[in-house]
XYZ file of C-alpha atoms in Angstrom:
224
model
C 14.942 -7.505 -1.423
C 14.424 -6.470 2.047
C 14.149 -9.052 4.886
C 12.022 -8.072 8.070
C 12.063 -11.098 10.685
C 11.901 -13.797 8.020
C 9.438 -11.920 5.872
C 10.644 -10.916 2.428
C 9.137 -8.013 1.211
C 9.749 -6.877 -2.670
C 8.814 -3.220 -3.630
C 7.433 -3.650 -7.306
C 7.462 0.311 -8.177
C 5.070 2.670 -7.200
C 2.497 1.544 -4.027
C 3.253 -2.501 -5.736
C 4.649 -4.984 -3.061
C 5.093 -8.563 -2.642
C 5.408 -9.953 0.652
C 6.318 -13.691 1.627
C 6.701 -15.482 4.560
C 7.935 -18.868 2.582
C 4.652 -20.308 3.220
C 1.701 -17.597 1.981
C 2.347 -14.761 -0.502
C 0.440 -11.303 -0.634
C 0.482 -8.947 -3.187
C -0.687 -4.873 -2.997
C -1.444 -3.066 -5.843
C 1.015 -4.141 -8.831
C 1.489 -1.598 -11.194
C 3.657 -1.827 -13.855
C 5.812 -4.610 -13.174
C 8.974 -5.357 -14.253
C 8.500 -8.983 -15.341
C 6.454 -12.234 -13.633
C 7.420 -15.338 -12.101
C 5.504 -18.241 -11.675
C 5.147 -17.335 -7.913
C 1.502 -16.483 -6.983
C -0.192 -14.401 -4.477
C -2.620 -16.029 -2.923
C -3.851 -12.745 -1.282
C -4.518 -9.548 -3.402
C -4.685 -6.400 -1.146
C -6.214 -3.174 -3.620
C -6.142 -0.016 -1.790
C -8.787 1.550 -4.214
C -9.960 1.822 -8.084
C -7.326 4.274 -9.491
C -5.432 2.876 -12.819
C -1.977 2.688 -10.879
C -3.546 1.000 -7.695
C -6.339 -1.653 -9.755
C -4.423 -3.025 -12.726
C -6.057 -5.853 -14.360
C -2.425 -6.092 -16.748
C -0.619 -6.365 -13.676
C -3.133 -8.388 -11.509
C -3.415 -11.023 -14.284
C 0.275 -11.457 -14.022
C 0.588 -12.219 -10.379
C -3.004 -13.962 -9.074
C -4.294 -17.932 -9.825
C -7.740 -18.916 -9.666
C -7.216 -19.710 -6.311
C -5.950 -15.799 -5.505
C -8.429 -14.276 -3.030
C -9.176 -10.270 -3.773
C -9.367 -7.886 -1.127
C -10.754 -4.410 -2.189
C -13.107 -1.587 -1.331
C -16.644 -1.596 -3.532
C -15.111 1.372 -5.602
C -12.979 -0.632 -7.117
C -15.167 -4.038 -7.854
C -15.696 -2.516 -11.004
C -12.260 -2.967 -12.294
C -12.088 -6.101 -10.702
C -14.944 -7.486 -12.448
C -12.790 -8.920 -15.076
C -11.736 -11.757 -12.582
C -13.958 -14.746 -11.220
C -11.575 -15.302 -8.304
C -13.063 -14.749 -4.637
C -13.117 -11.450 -3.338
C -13.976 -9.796 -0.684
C -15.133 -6.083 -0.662
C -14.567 -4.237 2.314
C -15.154 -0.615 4.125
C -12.695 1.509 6.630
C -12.595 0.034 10.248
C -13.212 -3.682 8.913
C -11.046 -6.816 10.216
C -10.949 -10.332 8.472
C -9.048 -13.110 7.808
C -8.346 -14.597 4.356
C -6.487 -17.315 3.460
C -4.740 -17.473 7.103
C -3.484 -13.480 6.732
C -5.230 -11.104 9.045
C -5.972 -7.774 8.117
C -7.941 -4.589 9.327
C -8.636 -1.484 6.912
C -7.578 2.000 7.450
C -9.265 4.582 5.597
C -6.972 6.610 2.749
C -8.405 9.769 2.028
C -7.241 13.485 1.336
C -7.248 16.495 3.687
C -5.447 18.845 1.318
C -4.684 17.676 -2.026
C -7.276 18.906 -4.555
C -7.529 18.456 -8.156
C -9.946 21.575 -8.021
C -11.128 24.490 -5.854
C -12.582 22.524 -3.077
C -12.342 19.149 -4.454
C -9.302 16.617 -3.198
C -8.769 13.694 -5.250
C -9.320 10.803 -2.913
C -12.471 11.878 -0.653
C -13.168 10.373 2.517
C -16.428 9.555 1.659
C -15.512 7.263 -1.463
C -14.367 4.340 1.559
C -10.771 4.172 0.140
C -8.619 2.103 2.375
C -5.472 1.335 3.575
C -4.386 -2.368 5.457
C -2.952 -3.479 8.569
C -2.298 -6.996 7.983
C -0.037 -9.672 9.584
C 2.329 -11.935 7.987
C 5.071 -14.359 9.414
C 4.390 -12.666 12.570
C 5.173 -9.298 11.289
C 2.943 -6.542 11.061
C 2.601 -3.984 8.315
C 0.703 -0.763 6.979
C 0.120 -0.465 3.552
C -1.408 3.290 3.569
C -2.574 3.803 0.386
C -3.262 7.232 -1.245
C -3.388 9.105 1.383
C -2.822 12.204 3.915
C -1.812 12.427 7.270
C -5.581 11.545 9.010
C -6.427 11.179 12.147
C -7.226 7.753 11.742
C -3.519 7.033 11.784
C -3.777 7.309 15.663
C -5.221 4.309 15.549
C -2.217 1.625 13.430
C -0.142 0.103 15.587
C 1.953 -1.937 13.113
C 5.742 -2.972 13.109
C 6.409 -1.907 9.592
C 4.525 1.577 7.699
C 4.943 1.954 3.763
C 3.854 5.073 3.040
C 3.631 7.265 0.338
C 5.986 10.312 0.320
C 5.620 12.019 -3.256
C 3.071 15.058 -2.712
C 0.759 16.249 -5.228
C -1.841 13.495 -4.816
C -0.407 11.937 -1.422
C 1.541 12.940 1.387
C 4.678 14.851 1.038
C 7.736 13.294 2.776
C 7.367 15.888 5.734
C 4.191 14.795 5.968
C 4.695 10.951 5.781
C 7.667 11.581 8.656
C 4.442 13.830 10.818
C 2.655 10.376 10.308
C 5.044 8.217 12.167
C 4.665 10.465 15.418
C 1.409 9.564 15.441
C 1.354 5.840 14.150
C 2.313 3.907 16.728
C 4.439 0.600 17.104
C 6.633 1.397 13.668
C 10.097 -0.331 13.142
C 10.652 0.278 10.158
C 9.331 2.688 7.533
C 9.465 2.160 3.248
C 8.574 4.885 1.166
C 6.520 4.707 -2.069
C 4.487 6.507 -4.445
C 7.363 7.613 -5.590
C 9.422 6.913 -9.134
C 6.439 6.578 -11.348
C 4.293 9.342 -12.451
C 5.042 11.529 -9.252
C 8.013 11.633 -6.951
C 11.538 10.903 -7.184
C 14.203 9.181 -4.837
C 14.667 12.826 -3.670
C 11.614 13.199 -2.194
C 12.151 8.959 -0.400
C 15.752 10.549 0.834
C 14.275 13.009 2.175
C 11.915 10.910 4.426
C 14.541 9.023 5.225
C 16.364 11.948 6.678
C 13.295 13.143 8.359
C 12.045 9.572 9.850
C 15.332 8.686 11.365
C 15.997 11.722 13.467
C 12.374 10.253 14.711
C 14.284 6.948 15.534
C 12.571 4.561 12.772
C 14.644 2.887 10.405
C 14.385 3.788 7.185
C 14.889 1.005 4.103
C 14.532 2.869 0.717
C 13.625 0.446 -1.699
C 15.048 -0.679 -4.946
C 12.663 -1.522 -7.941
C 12.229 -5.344 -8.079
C 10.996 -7.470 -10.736
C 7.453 -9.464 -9.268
C-alpha cells in the first residue's frame, strides 16, 4: 500500500490502481486482479479499449450499479456489457463525477509500431490519459503512451507512468517525461510485470527519476 497525503493508492498489476481517500474510491483499468473485496469503486477511469486496459472480468469484480464509467468512445464497445452510467469522453475534456475531478490527456504513440509505419495506439483513435483529484491530491494516470507533447501541459502531484517499452514508453523515456510534466512529487511505474516489462525496467526509472529529484515508490502487486 502506498500512502500519499491521506490517499491510499493500491497498484493492482499492470496500468490497475485503486485509489481511496476513506470517503470515495476510484478504480483505473483492473486487469487481472489478484482477488476482490467487497469495496467498490464508485468511479471507473478506462484509459482505452485494449483487453488489459477494458476488462469486463475484472470490471465486474470491482464496480456496483451505482459505479460511474469514465472512458473514451473506443472503448464503449467493451463496456457495453454494463448498464451503469458512463460517460465517454475525448483528449482535452474536464468533468466532474461523483465529486472527483478529472481532465483527459491524450495517450498515443510517436514511435512504437506494430508495422512499417503503423504505431499501435494512434493519436487519432482519442485514447486518453487522466488528471484527476482525490483527497486533495492530484494524479496522472498516463495510459499507453509515449513521451507527447501534450505532457507539457499535466501539472499533477503524483505521475504513474508506464516504463516497459515495446508498446509504451521505455523507462528513459518515462524519466524524459517528468522534465517536462510539471508539478510531480512522486512518480509509480507500471506497465510493467504482465505481458511486457519487468521490475528491471521500474528500477531502472527509479534510478533515472531520482537523480531528477522525484521520488520514486515502486509498487508491490496488491490484491483489489
Amino acid at each position: 500500500m502506498i500512502y500519499i497525503e491521506g490517499v491510499e493508492v493500491s497498484w493492482l498489476g499492470h496500468d490497475g490502481f485503486k485509489l481511496t481517500d476513506g470517503e470515495l474510491t476510484v478504480a483505473i483499468d483492473p486487469f487481472r486482479i489478484v482477488s476482490a473485496s467487497n469495496q467498490k469503486a464508485d468511479v471507473l477511469f478506462i484509459t482505452h479499449e485494449h483487453f488489459d486496459h477494458c476488462s469486463p472480468k475484472d470490471i465486474a469484480q470491482v464496480i456496483s450499479p451505482e459505479t460511474v464509467i469514465v472512458a473514451p468512445p473506443i472503448a464503449e464497445d467493451c463496456l457495453s456489457v454494463f448498464p451503469n452510467e458512463k460517460v465517454f469522453v475525448a483528449p482535452f475534456e474536464e468533468g466532474e463525477v461523483v465529486g472527483v475531478k478529472f481532465r483527459t490527456v491524450p495517450a498515443y504513440n510517436v514511435n512504437k509500431f506494430r508495422a512499417p509505419g503503423v504505431v499501435f495506439h494512434p493519436k487519432e483513435d482519442g485514447r486518453v490519459g487522466y488528471v484527476f483529484e482525490l483527497g486533495g491530491v492530484t494524479f496522472y494516470h498516463a495510459g499507453d503512451t509515449d513521451v507527447i507533447p501534450e505532457m507539457a501541459e499535466v501539472v499533477t502531484d503524483v505521475a504513474m507512468l508506464p516504463v516497459s517499452g515495446v508498446y509504451v514508453m521505455t523507462a528513459e523515456e518515462a524519466a524524459e517525461a517528468l522534465k517536462i510534466i510539471k508539478g510531480v512529487q512522486v512518480a509509480i511505474p507500471m506497465h510493467w510485470g504482465t505481458i511486457v516489462g519487468s521490475i528491471d525496467d521500474a528500477l531502472r526509472f527509479k534510478e533515472l527519476a531520482e537523480a531528477l529529484g522525484v521520488k520514486v515508490v515502486v509498487p508491490e502487486r496488491e490484491p483489489w
